[in-house]
Amino acid sequence: MDVRGLRALICVLVVVATSIAFAPASIAIADAGAQRATLQDEPTSDGEDTNATPELGEADQIHTDVFIAENGSAVVTVDYQFQLTDENRSAEEWEELQANVSNNTDWYVEEERRGWNETLSKGENETGRDMAISNVSISTETDSAPEEIGHVIVTFEWSEFALVELNRIEAGAALSGFTLSDGTTLQLRWPEAYAVYENEGEPQVDPSPADSSELDGAVTWNGEETEFTDDQPRIVLIENGDAATEPSPSEDGPSMPWAIVALALALLAVVGAAGWLIGRNRSGDVGIEAESGTIQRTDGSVEAESNAASGPPPELLSNEERVLRLLEKRGGRVKQQEVVSELEWTEAKTSQVVGELRENDEIDVFRIGRENVLALPDEE
């Protein structure tokens, strides 16, 4: 073999050897890419992927229910609903999804936790509160009436979901920027002891739902009708009472017994006149210093003259002025329940008036045990 033939043979051997060396590496890279795609897909009951099995995001309806507790935490329930009568989805596909959830529960739980933690992080940035999601669980069930529907239900607890201040709860900021698409709903519910706060007759719910006539224990937004902004949703709740507004007078007549009030005022006038006559007859024993506004007693002690009698009667005062007068009468501090009893108001009306006084910095409110205590601000 000449030199040229030898060189050609060497080139052929080099090419063959190179092809053999790189072939396994190419196969390995392809297998790694396929495995990564498999890990990103939703698992099936036998560990293989199939396009026939529906994913949770493909549900026909997604209903998110948030129950707000008095301590500000929340229990969230997400109901993925699959209509089994749909011609595009067979009963076999639903059974396959049920089996997937049952056999790969941990995988589904972690996927839900990951997705909701992204929403939670946005809520922490908006509110400045440290939040946490815990006790995530998932289950499936099937309803047959009025139509056959498959449910995948995810439940978890959300700490620090709402802001609690005494008898007031502000919620929704944790879901700032939450998106509702077609076929999805969001519902916020609260304890029976609370009602939606109303400011000048306007319920503090933003955005106002399509059916805002009844806000009895819950408010619901539909994806077909609602598009949240970055500052929505928002809701303000207040404790005590069936409604957070001042009750309207009854059509049967005034709620206050004016005849009794008039009789009491007449009696006070008679007693005052009698006292004035007695005091005039005893002018030699009691000296009144008009200029200083003091009363000289027979024992020589001096007492400041009360200005309460010169003030307007209670029925001419505003609600806020009546609370402030009661505080002054009680030495600057009184329990909120005593205001309810003393002024014969409902708890809801009292809570609203106290809230407005507190917002205007006219009073301080703090708790002793389970009771609210009102106090006039300390003037330093």
Short mmCIF file of C-alpha atoms in Angstrom, two decimals:
data_model
loop_
_atom_site.label_atom_id
_atom_site.label_comp_id
_atom_site.label_asym_id
_atom_site.label_seq_id
_atom_site.Cartn_x
_atom_site.Cartn_y
_atom_site.Cartn_z
CA MET A 1 0.00 0.00 0.00
CA ASP A 2 1.39 3.35 -0.99
CA VAL A 3 1.53 6.46 1.19
CA ARG A 4 -1.67 7.96 -0.21
CA GLY A 5 -3.66 4.78 0.49
CA LEU A 6 -2.34 4.63 4.03
CA ARG A 7 -3.37 8.24 4.69
CA ALA A 8 -6.88 7.59 3.34
CA LEU A 9 -7.28 4.54 5.58
CA ILE A 10 -6.21 6.54 8.65
CA CYS A 11 -8.75 9.31 7.85
CA VAL A 12 -11.55 6.75 7.53
CA LEU A 13 -10.65 5.15 10.88
CA VAL A 14 -10.58 8.59 12.60
CA VAL A 15 -14.04 9.50 11.27
CA VAL A 16 -15.53 6.18 12.37
CA ALA A 17 -14.00 6.44 15.84
CA THR A 18 -15.28 9.99 16.29
CA SER A 19 -18.84 9.00 15.32
CA ILE A 20 -18.85 6.15 17.80
CA ALA A 21 -17.55 8.41 20.61
CA PHE A 22 -20.17 11.17 20.20
CA ALA A 23 -23.26 9.02 19.57
CA PRO A 24 -23.90 8.05 23.26
CA ALA A 25 -23.52 11.67 24.36
CA SER A 26 -26.22 12.82 21.91
CA ILE A 27 -28.56 10.10 23.07
CA ALA A 28 -27.94 11.05 26.71
CA ILE A 29 -28.73 14.74 26.05
CA ALA A 30 -31.98 13.83 24.31
CA ASP A 31 -33.00 11.58 27.20
CA ALA A 32 -32.26 14.35 29.74
CA GLY A 33 -34.46 16.80 27.85
CA ALA A 34 -37.31 14.30 27.72
CA GLN A 35 -36.96 13.59 31.44
CA ARG A 36 -37.09 17.35 32.28
CA ALA A 37 -40.28 17.68 30.23
CA THR A 38 -41.74 14.70 32.07
CA LEU A 39 -41.04 16.28 35.47
CA GLN A 40 -42.83 19.47 34.42
CA ASP A 41 -45.96 17.62 33.36
CA GLU A 42 -48.69 16.43 35.68
CA PRO A 43 -48.14 12.76 36.66
CA THR A 44 -50.60 10.01 35.92
CA SER A 45 -51.55 7.07 38.09
CA ASP A 46 -48.91 4.81 36.53
CA GLY A 47 -46.19 7.48 36.46
CA GLU A 48 -46.48 8.12 32.70
CA ASP A 49 -47.69 11.26 30.93
CA THR A 50 -50.83 11.43 28.85
CA ASN A 51 -52.59 14.29 27.14
CA ALA A 52 -55.97 12.69 27.88
CA THR A 53 -55.84 13.37 31.64
CA PRO A 54 -57.13 16.88 32.48
CA GLU A 55 -55.04 19.14 34.70
CA LEU A 56 -56.47 21.21 37.58
CA GLY A 57 -56.11 24.41 35.59
CA GLU A 58 -58.41 22.95 32.93
CA ALA A 59 -61.38 22.81 35.32
CA ASP A 60 -64.68 24.18 33.99
CA GLN A 61 -65.23 26.22 37.18
CA ILE A 62 -62.81 27.27 39.93
CA HIS A 63 -64.40 28.57 43.14
CA THR A 64 -62.12 30.07 45.82
CA ASP A 65 -63.70 30.49 49.25
CA VAL A 66 -61.90 32.43 52.03
CA PHE A 67 -63.31 32.34 55.56
CA ILE A 68 -61.82 35.14 57.69
CA ALA A 69 -61.44 34.32 61.38
CA GLU A 70 -61.67 36.88 64.21
CA ASN A 71 -57.89 36.70 64.78
CA GLY A 72 -57.15 37.68 61.17
CA SER A 73 -56.18 34.23 59.89
CA ALA A 74 -58.14 32.57 57.07
CA VAL A 75 -59.15 29.12 55.88
CA VAL A 76 -58.97 28.94 52.07
CA THR A 77 -60.84 26.31 50.05
CA VAL A 78 -60.30 26.02 46.29
CA ASP A 79 -62.86 23.88 44.44
CA TYR A 80 -61.81 22.75 40.95
CA GLN A 81 -65.03 21.60 39.24
CA PHE A 82 -65.15 19.35 36.18
CA GLN A 83 -68.47 18.90 34.36
CA LEU A 84 -68.64 15.19 33.55
CA THR A 85 -71.60 15.66 31.22
CA ASP A 86 -69.40 17.73 28.89
CA GLU A 87 -69.02 15.97 25.55
CA ASN A 88 -65.35 16.97 25.49
CA ARG A 89 -64.57 15.13 28.75
CA SER A 90 -65.25 11.47 29.44
CA ALA A 91 -65.85 9.73 32.76
CA GLU A 92 -62.66 7.75 32.17
CA GLU A 93 -60.60 10.96 32.10
CA TRP A 94 -62.08 12.08 35.43
CA GLU A 95 -61.36 8.68 36.96
CA GLU A 96 -57.79 8.97 35.72
CA LEU A 97 -57.44 12.40 37.38
CA GLN A 98 -58.89 11.03 40.63
CA ALA A 99 -56.35 8.23 40.56
CA ASN A 100 -53.54 10.72 39.89
CA VAL A 101 -54.50 12.84 42.88
CA SER A 102 -54.79 9.77 45.09
CA ASN A 103 -51.46 8.25 44.02
CA ASN A 104 -49.48 11.50 43.78
CA THR A 105 -51.00 13.53 46.63
CA ASP A 106 -47.67 15.02 47.75
CA TRP A 107 -46.92 16.27 44.23
CA TYR A 108 -50.27 18.04 43.94
CA VAL A 109 -49.97 19.51 47.45
CA GLU A 110 -46.55 20.98 46.71
CA GLU A 111 -47.73 22.43 43.39
CA GLU A 112 -50.65 24.17 45.12
CA ARG A 113 -48.41 25.39 47.94
CA ARG A 114 -45.91 26.79 45.44
CA GLY A 115 -48.58 28.62 43.45
CA TRP A 116 -50.28 30.15 46.49
CA ASN A 117 -46.95 31.13 48.05
CA GLU A 118 -46.40 33.38 45.03
CA THR A 119 -49.70 35.12 45.81
CA LEU A 120 -48.74 35.27 49.50
CA SER A 121 -45.42 36.98 48.69
CA LYS A 122 -47.28 39.75 46.86
CA GLY A 123 -49.60 40.09 49.87
CA GLU A 124 -46.64 40.44 52.25
CA ASN A 125 -45.14 43.19 50.08
CA GLU A 126 -48.49 45.02 50.02
CA THR A 127 -49.29 44.74 53.75
CA GLY A 128 -45.90 44.52 55.43
CA ARG A 129 -47.16 41.56 57.48
CA ASP A 130 -45.38 38.20 57.80
CA MET A 131 -47.72 35.52 56.46
CA ALA A 132 -47.58 31.76 56.11
CA ILE A 133 -49.51 28.97 54.40
CA SER A 134 -49.90 25.71 56.32
CA ASN A 135 -51.90 22.48 56.53
CA VAL A 136 -52.37 22.11 52.78
CA SER A 137 -54.57 19.15 51.83
CA ILE A 138 -56.24 17.85 48.65
CA SER A 139 -59.17 15.49 48.04
CA THR A 140 -61.66 14.52 45.35
CA GLU A 141 -65.40 13.84 45.28
CA THR A 142 -68.23 13.52 42.77
CA ASP A 143 -71.72 15.07 42.76
CA SER A 144 -74.53 13.58 40.71
CA ALA A 145 -77.27 16.20 41.25
CA PRO A 146 -78.37 18.39 39.64
CA GLU A 147 -75.64 17.35 37.19
CA GLU A 148 -72.62 15.15 37.46
CA ILE A 149 -69.61 17.19 38.54
CA GLY A 150 -66.18 16.09 39.71
CA HIS A 151 -64.51 18.14 42.44
CA VAL A 152 -60.83 18.44 43.34
CA ILE A 153 -60.80 20.35 46.64
CA VAL A 154 -57.69 22.04 48.01
CA THR A 155 -57.77 23.44 51.56
CA PHE A 156 -55.13 25.35 53.55
CA GLU A 157 -54.70 27.91 56.35
CA TRP A 158 -53.34 31.45 55.76
CA SER A 159 -51.97 33.27 58.81
CA GLU A 160 -52.15 37.10 59.12
CA PHE A 161 -54.51 37.24 56.15
CA ALA A 162 -56.47 40.23 57.55
CA LEU A 163 -55.68 43.23 59.76
CA VAL A 164 -57.52 43.22 63.10
CA GLU A 165 -57.89 46.42 65.17
CA LEU A 166 -60.11 46.03 68.22
CA ASN A 167 -63.61 45.44 66.79
CA ARG A 168 -62.62 46.13 63.17
CA ILE A 169 -61.27 43.79 60.46
CA GLU A 170 -59.78 44.96 57.18
CA ALA A 171 -59.28 42.19 54.61
CA GLY A 172 -58.37 41.74 50.97
CA ALA A 173 -54.94 43.39 50.81
CA ALA A 174 -53.34 39.93 51.00
CA LEU A 175 -54.93 39.22 47.58
CA SER A 176 -53.84 42.48 45.94
CA GLY A 177 -53.71 42.01 42.20
CA PHE A 178 -55.48 38.63 42.39
CA THR A 179 -56.75 37.70 38.92
CA LEU A 180 -60.22 36.32 38.18
CA SER A 181 -60.67 34.76 34.76
CA ASP A 182 -63.88 33.54 33.16
CA GLY A 183 -65.33 30.60 35.06
CA THR A 184 -63.72 31.59 38.38
CA THR A 185 -65.19 33.14 41.51
CA LEU A 186 -63.77 34.56 44.74
CA GLN A 187 -65.82 34.58 47.93
CA LEU A 188 -64.92 36.19 51.27
CA ARG A 189 -66.88 35.08 54.36
CA TRP A 190 -66.73 36.24 57.98
CA PRO A 191 -68.06 35.30 61.47
CA GLU A 192 -71.68 36.01 62.43
CA ALA A 193 -70.52 38.57 65.03
CA TYR A 194 -69.31 40.88 62.24
CA ALA A 195 -71.03 42.90 59.50
CA VAL A 196 -69.84 45.04 56.59
CA TYR A 197 -68.96 48.52 57.82
CA GLU A 198 -70.88 51.34 56.15
CA ASN A 199 -69.52 54.87 55.85
CA GLU A 200 -72.24 57.45 55.10
CA GLY A 201 -74.50 54.66 53.86
CA GLU A 202 -71.88 53.12 51.55
CA PRO A 203 -70.77 49.52 52.29
CA GLN A 204 -66.99 49.39 52.52
CA VAL A 205 -66.54 46.73 49.82
CA ASP A 206 -64.27 47.42 46.84
CA PRO A 207 -65.07 46.63 44.15
CA SER A 208 -68.79 46.55 44.74
CA PRO A 209 -70.05 43.12 43.61
CA ALA A 210 -72.73 42.80 40.95
CA ASP A 211 -75.29 41.79 43.61
CA SER A 212 -74.46 44.10 46.53
CA SER A 213 -78.02 44.27 47.87
CA GLU A 214 -77.36 41.39 50.25
CA LEU A 215 -74.03 41.15 52.06
CA ASP A 216 -75.17 38.79 54.78
CA GLY A 217 -72.04 36.99 55.91
CA ALA A 218 -70.33 36.80 52.50
CA VAL A 219 -69.38 38.73 49.37
CA THR A 220 -68.70 37.08 46.00
CA TRP A 221 -66.97 38.33 42.84
CA ASN A 222 -67.39 36.58 39.46
CA GLY A 223 -64.59 36.50 36.91
CA GLU A 224 -66.97 37.31 34.06
CA GLU A 225 -67.94 40.59 35.75
CA THR A 226 -64.88 41.59 37.78
CA GLU A 227 -61.36 42.77 37.06
CA PHE A 228 -59.35 43.62 40.18
CA THR A 229 -56.88 46.50 40.27
CA ASP A 230 -53.71 46.44 42.38
CA ASP A 231 -55.67 47.91 45.32
CA GLN A 232 -58.50 45.37 45.13
CA PRO A 233 -60.24 43.47 46.61
CA ARG A 234 -60.89 45.32 49.89
CA ILE A 235 -63.52 44.88 52.61
CA VAL A 236 -63.98 46.42 56.09
CA LEU A 237 -65.92 44.57 58.80
CA ILE A 238 -67.09 45.75 62.21
CA GLU A 239 -68.01 43.69 65.25
CA ASN A 240 -71.39 43.46 66.98
CA GLY A 241 -74.87 44.03 65.59
CA ASP A 242 -76.80 42.81 62.59
CA ALA A 243 -75.90 45.93 60.58
CA ALA A 244 -73.13 48.50 60.74
CA THR A 245 -75.39 51.46 60.23
CA GLU A 246 -77.57 53.49 62.54
CA PRO A 247 -81.08 51.96 62.67
CA SER A 248 -83.86 53.99 61.05
CA PRO A 249 -86.86 55.11 63.13
CA SER A 250 -89.86 52.83 63.25
CA GLU A 251 -92.88 53.75 61.17
CA ASP A 252 -95.10 53.21 64.21
CA GLY A 253 -93.71 56.25 65.97
CA PRO A 254 -90.55 57.69 67.54
CA SER A 255 -88.34 55.26 69.38
CA MET A 256 -87.74 57.69 72.27
CA PRO A 257 -90.67 58.20 74.71
CA TRP A 258 -90.89 61.97 74.34
CA ALA A 259 -93.77 62.22 76.80
CA ILE A 260 -91.58 60.74 79.52
CA VAL A 261 -88.73 63.08 78.60
CA ALA A 262 -91.03 66.12 78.74
CA LEU A 263 -92.38 65.01 82.12
CA ALA A 264 -88.87 64.52 83.46
CA LEU A 265 -87.83 67.99 82.27
CA ALA A 266 -90.91 69.54 83.93
CA LEU A 267 -90.11 67.74 87.16
CA LEU A 268 -86.52 68.99 87.02
CA ALA A 269 -87.81 72.53 86.51
CA VAL A 270 -90.07 72.26 89.59
CA VAL A 271 -87.25 70.85 91.70
CA GLY A 272 -84.91 73.56 90.47
CA ALA A 273 -87.39 76.32 91.34
CA ALA A 274 -87.96 74.86 94.79
CA GLY A 275 -84.23 74.67 95.37
CA TRP A 276 -83.78 78.25 94.27
CA LEU A 277 -86.46 79.42 96.76
CA ILE A 278 -84.89 77.43 99.57
CA GLY A 279 -81.47 78.78 98.73
CA ARG A 280 -82.83 82.35 98.69
CA ASN A 281 -84.38 81.91 102.13
CA ARG A 282 -81.05 80.61 103.45
CA SER A 283 -79.00 83.38 101.85
CA GLY A 284 -77.78 84.42 105.28
CA ASP A 285 -76.13 81.02 105.76
CA VAL A 286 -74.76 80.44 102.27
CA GLY A 287 -72.80 83.09 100.31
CA ILE A 288 -72.50 82.80 96.56
CA GLU A 289 -69.55 84.42 94.86
CA ALA A 290 -70.90 85.14 91.40
CA GLU A 291 -67.72 86.60 89.96
CA SER A 292 -65.50 83.65 90.82
CA GLY A 293 -68.13 81.06 89.93
CA THR A 294 -67.80 79.29 93.33
CA ILE A 295 -70.21 78.39 96.14
CA GLN A 296 -69.36 79.14 99.77
CA ARG A 297 -70.68 76.41 102.06
CA THR A 298 -71.72 76.99 105.69
CA ASP A 299 -68.67 75.06 106.89
CA GLY A 300 -66.34 77.45 105.08
CA SER A 301 -65.34 75.09 102.21
CA VAL A 302 -65.50 76.24 98.59
CA GLU A 303 -67.04 74.18 95.77
CA ALA A 304 -66.83 74.95 92.03
CA GLU A 305 -70.20 75.67 90.51
CA SER A 306 -71.34 72.98 88.07
CA ASN A 307 -71.75 74.01 84.47
CA ALA A 308 -73.68 70.89 83.56
CA ALA A 309 -77.04 72.56 84.14
CA SER A 310 -76.14 75.34 81.68
CA GLY A 311 -75.34 72.86 78.89
CA PRO A 312 -77.86 71.83 76.22
CA PRO A 313 -80.19 68.90 76.93
CA PRO A 314 -79.04 65.45 75.63
CA GLU A 315 -81.56 65.34 72.77
CA LEU A 316 -79.90 68.43 71.23
CA LEU A 317 -76.43 66.86 71.23
CA SER A 318 -74.88 64.81 68.42
CA ASN A 319 -74.11 61.15 69.04
CA GLU A 320 -70.41 61.92 69.41
CA GLU A 321 -71.09 64.75 71.90
CA ARG A 322 -73.27 62.47 74.01
CA VAL A 323 -70.43 59.93 74.29
CA LEU A 324 -67.93 62.66 75.18
CA ARG A 325 -70.30 64.09 77.83
CA LEU A 326 -70.70 60.61 79.35
CA LEU A 327 -66.91 60.22 79.44
CA GLU A 328 -66.55 63.57 81.24
CA LYS A 329 -69.29 62.56 83.66
CA ARG A 330 -67.48 59.26 84.42
CA GLY A 331 -64.11 60.89 84.98
CA GLY A 332 -62.68 60.34 81.51
CA ARG A 333 -63.02 56.55 81.26
CA VAL A 334 -65.95 54.21 80.62
CA LYS A 335 -66.56 50.72 79.25
CA GLN A 336 -68.12 50.55 75.79
CA GLN A 337 -70.87 48.25 77.09
CA GLU A 338 -71.80 50.92 79.66
CA VAL A 339 -72.27 53.39 76.79
CA VAL A 340 -74.71 50.92 75.21
CA SER A 341 -76.69 50.67 78.46
CA GLU A 342 -76.51 54.33 79.46
CA LEU A 343 -77.51 55.78 76.07
CA GLU A 344 -79.87 52.90 75.18
CA TRP A 345 -78.16 52.34 71.82
CA THR A 346 -77.59 49.16 69.86
CA GLU A 347 -74.11 47.68 69.93
CA ALA A 348 -73.71 48.35 66.20
CA LYS A 349 -74.58 52.04 66.58
CA THR A 350 -72.25 52.36 69.56
CA SER A 351 -69.41 50.68 67.64
CA GLN A 352 -69.87 53.07 64.71
CA VAL A 353 -69.90 56.21 66.88
CA VAL A 354 -66.90 54.99 68.88
CA GLY A 355 -65.05 54.20 65.65
CA GLU A 356 -65.60 57.71 64.30
CA LEU A 357 -64.47 59.32 67.57
CA ARG A 358 -61.37 57.14 67.56
CA GLU A 359 -60.54 58.00 63.93
CA ASN A 360 -60.84 61.70 64.82
CA ASP A 361 -58.47 61.20 67.80
CA GLU A 362 -61.15 62.46 70.19
CA ILE A 363 -60.96 59.32 72.33
CA ASP A 364 -58.62 56.40 72.96
CA VAL A 365 -59.89 52.82 72.85
CA PHE A 366 -58.17 49.84 74.44
CA ARG A 367 -59.12 46.37 75.67
CA ILE A 368 -59.29 45.02 79.21
CA GLY A 369 -59.96 41.32 78.89
CA ARG A 370 -62.71 40.96 76.28
CA GLU A 371 -64.17 44.44 76.83
CA ASN A 372 -63.44 47.71 75.04
CA VAL A 373 -62.68 50.67 77.31
CA LEU A 374 -63.06 54.26 76.09
CA ALA A 375 -60.92 57.06 77.50
CA LEU A 376 -60.38 60.75 76.87
CA PRO A 377 -56.88 61.40 75.42
CA ASP A 378 -54.22 62.47 77.90
CA GLU A 379 -53.33 66.13 77.33
CA GLU A 380 -49.68 66.65 78.08
#
